[in-house]
Amino acid sequence: MGYAHFAALLLCVFMFASGTTADNQNSTGDPARPAEVRIGALFTFDSVIGKAVRPAIELAVAHVNSDPSILRGTKLSVLMQDTNCSGFVGTIEALQLLAKDVIAVLGPQSSAVAHVICHAVNELHVPLISFAATDPTLSSLEYPYFVRATQSDYYQMDAIASIISQYQWKQVIAIYVDDDYGRGGIMALGDALAKRKCKIVYKAKLPPGAANTTIENILMQVNEMESRVYVIHVNPDSGLNVFSAAKSLGMMSSGYVWIATDWLSAVMDSSVHGTTDVMELTQGVLVLRQHVADSDIQKALLSKWNNLTRNGSSYSMRAYDSVWLIAHAVERFLSEGNAISFSADPNLQATKGSNLQLDSLRIFNNGNKLLENVWNVNFSGVSGPVQFTLDRNLIHPVYDILNIGGTGLRTIGYWSNISGLSVVAPEHSYSSALNSSTNNVQLHSVIWPGQISEKPRGWEFSYHGKPMRIGVPLRTSYKEFVTQDNGPDGVKGFAVDVFKAAISLLPYPVSCNFVLFGDGLKNPSYTDLVQKVSENYFDAAIGDIAIVTNRTRLVDFTQPYIESGLIIVAPAKEVESNAWAFLKPFTFQMWCVLGAIFLSVGAVVWVLEHRTNTEFRGPPRQQIMTVCWFSFSTMFFAHRENTVSALGRFVLLIWLFVVLIINSSYTASLTSLLTVQELTSGIQGLDSLISSSSAIGYQVGSFSRNYLVDELNIAESRLVPLNSPSDYARALELGSGNGGVAAIIDELPYVDIFLSKYCKFKTVGQVFTKSGWGFAFPRDSPLAEDLSTAILTLSENGNLQRIHDEWLSGTECSADNNGAASNSLSLSSFWGLFLICGLACLLALVIFFLRIFCQYSRYSSQVEVQYPEPQIVNRPARLTTIKSLISFVDKKEEEVKNALKQRPNGSQHPSIGNTATEEQST
């Protein structure tokens, strides 16, 4: 582009003849302080921006010359040239300015003209300071002498992308003028949207100076598209024609979103165009404007220039500050002792016999030093701080976000590169933390086109009355999910009902025309169906479509409406119950522990009841039989012995509760074993199936074939295509060696239906892929997102389960038959109960023996006092004590109590008094 522009520049040199005068500065004067320095100003006098900046430039020059603190003794003069809204004329005017030995050029306001002039100022080393050229590409290293004294559209487009992301719109249409200004801005917009996962779906190019009919034709094409979010980036002088055409086409009504760049705010801020007609054309439009904060400098100028107000054009303020920018840079340039001088450019020598005076264009010798001073300027201007960053842009880019409504503009928020979107003035965010509570990403309420306050959806169906073409697979098996029908829709099934129910929840009507896909002889390829959606042959596809990786690369899927995944189905054989099946409810260890606990509890109860209960006394043989009978009879709650002691009843109560739980568990487990037969299969799992050489079946049209080949590396020669459940059963019955298959790998919903009809097969292992079924839509289709929300609503309100039960709940055999038999109950299932029972027994025994020891202590001391034992036989004292203790424990409780009540002077010897009683008890 640079060489083409430079060629155009040389062509323009033909336009000024040999009589062109060079009213140049005298380079032989005082090199330190010349009497006058001249700058140029290049803009269109009669344009919206030109009418605002001309008085600003003139006022700024007057203020500079009247300020004794700057350019002491040197007068600043400006030479203005009118570009007449023409790139060609603007180029000529720029060359005429450069031929007058100006040290800097203000402008141009057009980015297209700036691109051409940049090549000239690069050659002549003259800084080009533009107050209106916003094309981001002008900041490239190709144009070192270009100085942007306004904000780049790079930031403005970032602000627009933030607004679009804030309102959750994903697709926009860009309407722009097809020149350097329009193309550069829209390119920046596309980059900013991509960072937020949004995109420009269509770029509507307007020729510069396009006629109204051309604009209407382009807008009619735009209106045929799905997106209703428009970003308009055109020139101020012709931009209103776009809104006029849009209004005549009905595109300024409800449902549309219009976002205009700062060209529209320049038009609105102009006193010439601020009319009622303009407001009526742009009702509900969002528009950006370069933010200008209130300042003391601005207030001081109000009395001198009434047009310079807070609502005035930001371009006029930028132009005013641009003059002061040059003045500060020249002041520092001269203070450093640099001279203003020019020299001939050896590359532009006059050619003999030519009327081109190329030597009239001279190089500014110290232009690079003046440019360096321009980059280092730092002062507070009318528009705010004037200071440049390392990437040659003004610091603190800030935009007001305005909403046009009624008879004026209303600020709904701000955008800055520090705080992003905010409802707080950005000058406050510079001094506060980014996460401060004063910053709020939410914007104020907006009145959208059509005078509505609800946020527009941002898209509409582009079919204009034509129903959507919905692709539906023509299945020949598993017709519960989707099948052909003679009804009005032509299709029915679980997937179809889910889709219809979800569509009914949308807040807008959707007309659908279901189109069958397939030949009706076998199940179609679902990958081919998805491919048709990506090619826009179908507007969507519904059915039992698995959401897998290779398909998500082509289309967008909704939220899954049913879980799926691959699982193995294998043949099984029934195992008959044997004669010892009644032992299976408990494990061997469990039976052993139960026997030991029964005897232990019986022994504990005997100990607790022996002294007080006659049923637990008698000869040793009889007592052993009593313990065994009592222990095992409690299993059936058939024990005849009554417990009379409190501790015995406590232990028995706990034990009977444990027995109740054990009996209930045994009964339930045995019932399950006798009613549910165990199924076994030779296939142990996925690994054993892969390592074998057996044939494997898969469903025609399913993604399982590609998964087996590509992911599991199974040879294609082992795979057998199957179409229907009857084919599945026949192949599994034949087996791998007889023309059938050893197992089938299919998706879980199909397998559930198959097993509900063929009970002699079973699943092996777990589901080894996790996926789901969804509806397919073209890339970035907003309908996919809305339907996902509708499917979630169906799931939450229970309608999804109701539809599932209506189509898929009917079975011919119990699903329990397909599972393995219940496992035998082990000790781990009851250790808590056994622990409670053991603690109860231990506690009862501790209390019992403590009571025995207390009685024995009192009893033995009383006996020793009354009847001292003669020391005739020599035996160990400890053995005597243990023997007497055992003898004491064996005594009846009543006998001990009576002995303790007798007084020492009137009682008989305990051994004599108890002889008759012991004989009766035995």
Coordinates of N, CA, C and O in Angstrom, one line a residue, residues 195-288:
K195 N -11.6 -12.1 21.1 CA -11.2 -12.3 22.5 C -12.3 -12.6 23.4 O -12.1 -13.2 24.5
R196 N -13.5 -12.2 23.0 CA -14.7 -12.5 23.9 C -15.6 -13.6 23.3 O -16.7 -13.6 23.7
K197 N -15.0 -14.3 22.4 CA -15.7 -15.5 21.8 C -17.0 -15.0 21.1 O -18.0 -15.7 21.1
C198 N -16.9 -13.9 20.4 CA -17.9 -13.4 19.6 C -17.3 -13.2 18.2 O -16.1 -13.3 18.0
K199 N -18.1 -12.8 17.2 CA -17.6 -12.6 15.9 C -18.5 -11.8 15.0 O -19.7 -11.6 15.3
I200 N -17.9 -11.2 13.9 CA -18.6 -10.5 12.9 C -19.0 -11.6 11.9 O -18.2 -12.2 11.2
V201 N -20.3 -11.7 11.7 CA -20.8 -12.7 10.8 C -20.9 -12.2 9.3 O -21.0 -13.0 8.4
Y202 N -21.0 -10.9 9.2 CA -21.1 -10.3 7.8 C -20.5 -8.9 7.9 O -20.8 -8.1 8.8
K203 N -19.8 -8.5 6.8 CA -19.3 -7.2 6.7 C -19.9 -6.5 5.5 O -19.7 -6.9 4.4
A204 N -20.8 -5.5 5.8 CA -21.5 -4.8 4.8 C -20.7 -3.5 4.4 O -20.6 -2.6 5.2
K205 N -20.1 -3.5 3.2 CA -19.2 -2.5 2.8 C -20.0 -1.4 2.0 O -20.7 -1.7 1.1
L206 N -19.9 -0.2 2.4 CA -20.5 1.0 1.7 C -19.4 1.7 1.0 O -18.4 2.1 1.5
P207 N -19.6 1.9 -0.3 CA -18.6 2.7 -1.1 C -18.6 4.2 -0.5 O -19.6 4.7 -0.1
P208 N -17.4 4.8 -0.5 CA -17.3 6.2 0.0 C -18.3 7.1 -0.9 O -18.3 7.0 -2.1
G209 N -19.1 7.9 -0.2 CA -20.1 8.7 -0.9 C -21.2 7.9 -1.5 O -21.7 8.3 -2.6
A210 N -21.6 6.8 -0.9 CA -22.6 5.9 -1.6 C -23.9 6.6 -1.7 O -24.3 7.4 -0.8
A211 N -24.6 6.3 -2.8 CA -25.9 6.9 -3.0 C -27.0 6.2 -2.1 O -26.7 5.1 -1.6
N212 N -28.1 6.9 -1.9 CA -29.1 6.3 -1.0 C -29.6 4.9 -1.5 O -29.9 4.1 -0.7
T213 N -29.7 4.8 -2.8 CA -30.2 3.5 -3.4 C -29.2 2.4 -3.1 O -29.6 1.3 -2.8
T214 N -27.9 2.7 -3.2 CA -26.9 1.7 -2.8 C -27.0 1.3 -1.4 O -26.9 0.1 -1.0
I215 N -27.2 2.3 -0.5 CA -27.3 2.0 0.9 C -28.5 1.1 1.2 O -28.5 0.2 2.0
E216 N -29.6 1.4 0.5 CA -30.9 0.7 0.8 C -30.7 -0.8 0.3 O -31.1 -1.7 0.9
N217 N -30.0 -1.0 -0.8 CA -29.8 -2.3 -1.3 C -28.9 -3.1 -0.4 O -29.2 -4.3 -0.1
I218 N -27.9 -2.5 0.2 CA -27.0 -3.2 1.1 C -27.8 -3.6 2.4 O -27.7 -4.7 2.9
L219 N -28.6 -2.6 2.9 CA -29.3 -2.9 4.1 C -30.4 -4.0 3.9 O -30.7 -4.7 4.8
M220 N -31.0 -4.0 2.7 CA -31.9 -5.1 2.5 C -31.3 -6.5 2.5 O -31.8 -7.5 3.0
Q221 N -30.0 -6.6 2.0 CA -29.3 -7.8 2.1 C -29.0 -8.1 3.6 O -29.1 -9.3 4.0
V222 N -28.6 -7.1 4.3 CA -28.3 -7.3 5.7 C -29.6 -7.8 6.5 O -29.5 -8.6 7.4
N223 N -30.7 -7.2 6.1 CA -31.9 -7.6 6.9 C -32.4 -9.0 6.6 O -33.2 -9.6 7.4
E224 N -31.9 -9.6 5.6 CA -32.2 -11.0 5.3 C -31.4 -12.0 6.2 O -31.7 -13.2 6.2
M225 N -30.4 -11.5 6.9 CA -29.6 -12.3 7.7 C -30.1 -12.5 9.2 O -31.1 -11.8 9.6
E226 N -29.5 -13.4 9.9 CA -30.1 -13.8 11.2 C -29.8 -12.8 12.3 O -30.6 -12.5 13.1
S227 N -28.6 -12.2 12.3 CA -28.2 -11.3 13.3 C -28.9 -10.0 13.2 O -29.2 -9.5 12.1
R228 N -29.2 -9.4 14.4 CA -29.9 -8.1 14.4 C -29.1 -7.1 15.2 O -29.6 -6.1 15.6
V229 N -27.8 -7.4 15.4 CA -26.9 -6.4 16.1 C -26.0 -5.8 15.0 O -25.2 -6.5 14.4
Y230 N -26.1 -4.5 14.9 CA -25.4 -3.8 13.8 C -24.4 -2.8 14.4 O -24.8 -2.0 15.3
V231 N -23.2 -2.9 14.0 CA -22.2 -1.8 14.4 C -21.9 -1.0 13.1 O -21.5 -1.5 12.1
I232 N -22.2 0.3 13.2 CA -22.1 1.2 12.0 C -20.9 2.1 12.2 O -20.8 2.8 13.2
H233 N -20.0 2.0 11.3 CA -18.7 2.8 11.4 C -18.5 3.5 10.0 O -17.9 2.9 9.1
V234 N -19.0 4.7 9.9 CA -19.0 5.4 8.6 C -18.6 6.8 8.9 O -18.2 7.2 10.0
N235 N -18.6 7.7 7.9 CA -18.2 9.1 8.0 C -19.3 9.9 8.5 O -20.5 9.7 8.2
P236 N -19.0 11.0 9.3 CA -20.1 11.8 9.9 C -21.0 12.5 8.8 O -22.2 12.7 9.0
D237 N -20.4 12.8 7.7 CA -21.2 13.6 6.7 C -22.2 12.8 6.0 O -23.2 13.4 5.5
S238 N -22.0 11.5 5.9 CA -23.0 10.7 5.1 C -23.6 9.6 6.0 O -24.4 8.8 5.5
G239 N -23.2 9.5 7.3 CA -23.7 8.4 8.1 C -25.2 8.4 8.4 O -25.8 7.4 8.5
L240 N -25.8 9.6 8.4 CA -27.2 9.7 8.7 C -28.0 9.1 7.6 O -29.2 8.7 7.8
N241 N -27.5 9.0 6.4 CA -28.2 8.4 5.3 C -28.4 6.9 5.6 O -29.4 6.3 5.1
V242 N -27.6 6.3 6.3 CA -27.7 4.9 6.7 C -29.0 4.7 7.6 O -29.8 3.8 7.4
F243 N -29.1 5.6 8.6 CA -30.2 5.5 9.5 C -31.5 5.9 8.8 O -32.6 5.3 9.1
S244 N -31.4 6.8 7.8 CA -32.6 7.2 7.1 C -33.1 6.0 6.2 O -34.3 5.7 6.2
A245 N -32.2 5.3 5.6 CA -32.6 4.1 4.8 C -33.1 3.0 5.7 O -34.0 2.3 5.4
A246 N -32.4 2.8 6.9 CA -32.9 1.7 7.8 C -34.3 2.0 8.3 O -35.1 1.1 8.5
K247 N -34.6 3.3 8.6 CA -35.9 3.6 9.1 C -37.0 3.3 8.0 O -38.1 2.8 8.3
S248 N -36.6 3.6 6.8 CA -37.6 3.4 5.7 C -37.8 1.9 5.5 O -38.9 1.5 5.0
L249 N -36.8 1.1 5.8 CA -37.0 -0.4 5.7 C -37.5 -1.1 6.9 O -37.6 -2.3 7.0
G250 N -37.9 -0.3 7.9 CA -38.4 -0.9 9.2 C -37.4 -1.5 10.0 O -37.7 -2.3 10.9
M251 N -36.1 -1.1 9.9 CA -35.0 -1.7 10.7 C -34.7 -0.9 11.9 O -33.7 -1.2 12.6
M252 N -35.5 0.1 12.3 CA -35.3 0.8 13.5 C -36.4 0.5 14.5 O -36.7 1.3 15.4
S253 N -37.0 -0.7 14.3 CA -38.1 -1.1 15.2 C -37.6 -2.0 16.3 O -36.4 -2.3 16.4
S254 N -38.5 -2.6 17.1 CA -38.1 -3.5 18.2 C -37.4 -4.7 17.6 O -37.8 -5.2 16.6
G255 N -36.5 -5.2 18.4 CA -35.7 -6.4 18.0 C -34.4 -6.1 17.3 O -33.5 -7.0 17.2
Y256 N -34.2 -4.9 16.9 CA -32.9 -4.4 16.3 C -32.0 -3.8 17.3 O -32.5 -3.1 18.3
V257 N -30.7 -3.9 17.1 CA -29.7 -3.2 18.0 C -28.8 -2.5 17.0 O -28.2 -3.1 16.1
W258 N -28.6 -1.2 17.3 CA -27.7 -0.3 16.5 C -26.7 0.3 17.5 O -27.0 0.9 18.5
I259 N -25.4 0.1 17.1 CA -24.3 0.6 17.9 C -23.5 1.5 16.9 O -22.9 0.9 15.9
A260 N -23.3 2.7 17.2 CA -22.6 3.6 16.3 C -21.3 4.1 17.0 O -21.3 4.3 18.2
T261 N -20.3 4.2 16.2 CA -19.0 4.7 16.7 C -19.1 6.2 16.9 O -20.2 6.8 16.7
D262 N -18.0 6.9 17.3 CA -18.1 8.3 17.7 C -18.4 9.3 16.6 O -18.5 10.5 16.8
W263 N -18.5 8.8 15.3 CA -18.9 9.7 14.3 C -20.3 10.3 14.5 O -20.6 11.5 14.2
L264 N -21.2 9.5 15.1 CA -22.5 9.9 15.3 C -22.6 11.0 16.5 O -23.4 11.9 16.4
S265 N -21.8 10.8 17.5 CA -21.8 11.8 18.6 C -21.2 13.1 18.1 O -21.6 14.2 18.5
A266 N -20.3 13.1 17.1 CA -19.8 14.3 16.5 C -20.9 15.0 15.8 O -21.0 16.3 15.8
V267 N -21.7 14.3 15.1 CA -22.9 14.9 14.4 C -23.9 15.4 15.4 O -24.4 16.5 15.2
M268 N -24.2 14.7 16.5 CA -25.1 15.1 17.4 C -24.7 16.3 18.2 O -25.5 17.2 18.6
D269 N -23.4 16.4 18.5 CA -22.8 17.5 19.2 C -22.7 18.8 18.4 O -22.5 19.9 18.9
S270 N -22.8 18.7 17.0 CA -22.7 19.8 16.2 C -24.1 20.6 16.2 O -25.1 20.0 16.1
S271 N -24.0 21.8 16.4 CA -25.2 22.7 16.4 C -25.9 22.7 15.1 O -27.1 22.9 15.1
V272 N -25.2 22.4 14.0 CA -25.8 22.5 12.7 C -26.7 21.2 12.5 O -27.8 21.3 12.0
H273 N -26.3 20.1 13.0 CA -27.0 18.8 12.7 C -27.9 18.4 13.9 O -28.6 17.4 13.9
G274 N -27.8 19.1 15.1 CA -28.6 18.7 16.2 C -30.0 19.1 16.1 O -30.5 20.0 16.8
T275 N -30.7 18.5 15.2 CA -32.1 18.9 14.9 C -33.0 17.7 15.4 O -32.6 16.6 15.6
T276 N -34.3 18.0 15.4 CA -35.3 17.0 15.8 C -35.4 15.9 14.8 O -35.6 14.7 15.1
D277 N -35.2 16.2 13.5 CA -35.2 15.1 12.5 C -34.1 14.1 12.7 O -34.3 12.9 12.5
V278 N -32.9 14.6 13.1 CA -31.8 13.6 13.4 C -32.1 12.7 14.5 O -31.9 11.5 14.5
M279 N -32.7 13.3 15.6 CA -33.1 12.5 16.8 C -34.1 11.4 16.4 O -34.0 10.3 16.9
E280 N -35.0 11.8 15.6 CA -36.1 10.8 15.2 C -35.5 9.6 14.4 O -36.0 8.5 14.5
L281 N -34.4 9.9 13.6 CA -33.8 8.8 12.9 C -33.0 7.8 13.7 O -32.9 6.7 13.3
T282 N -32.6 8.3 14.9 CA -31.6 7.5 15.6 C -32.2 7.1 17.0 O -31.4 6.8 17.9
Q283 N -33.5 7.0 17.2 CA -34.0 6.6 18.5 C -33.6 5.2 18.9 O -33.8 4.3 18.1
G284 N -33.1 5.1 20.1 CA -32.7 3.8 20.6 C -31.3 3.3 20.3 O -30.9 2.2 20.6
V285 N -30.6 4.2 19.6 CA -29.2 3.8 19.1 C -28.2 4.0 20.3 O -28.3 5.0 21.1
L286 N -27.3 3.1 20.4 CA -26.1 3.3 21.4 C -25.0 3.9 20.6 O -24.7 3.5 19.5
V287 N -24.4 4.9 21.2 CA -23.4 5.7 20.5 C -22.2 5.9 21.4 O -22.4 6.1 22.6
L288 N -21.0 5.9 20.9 CA -19.8 6.2 21.7 C -19.3 7.6 21.5 O -19.5 8.2 20.4

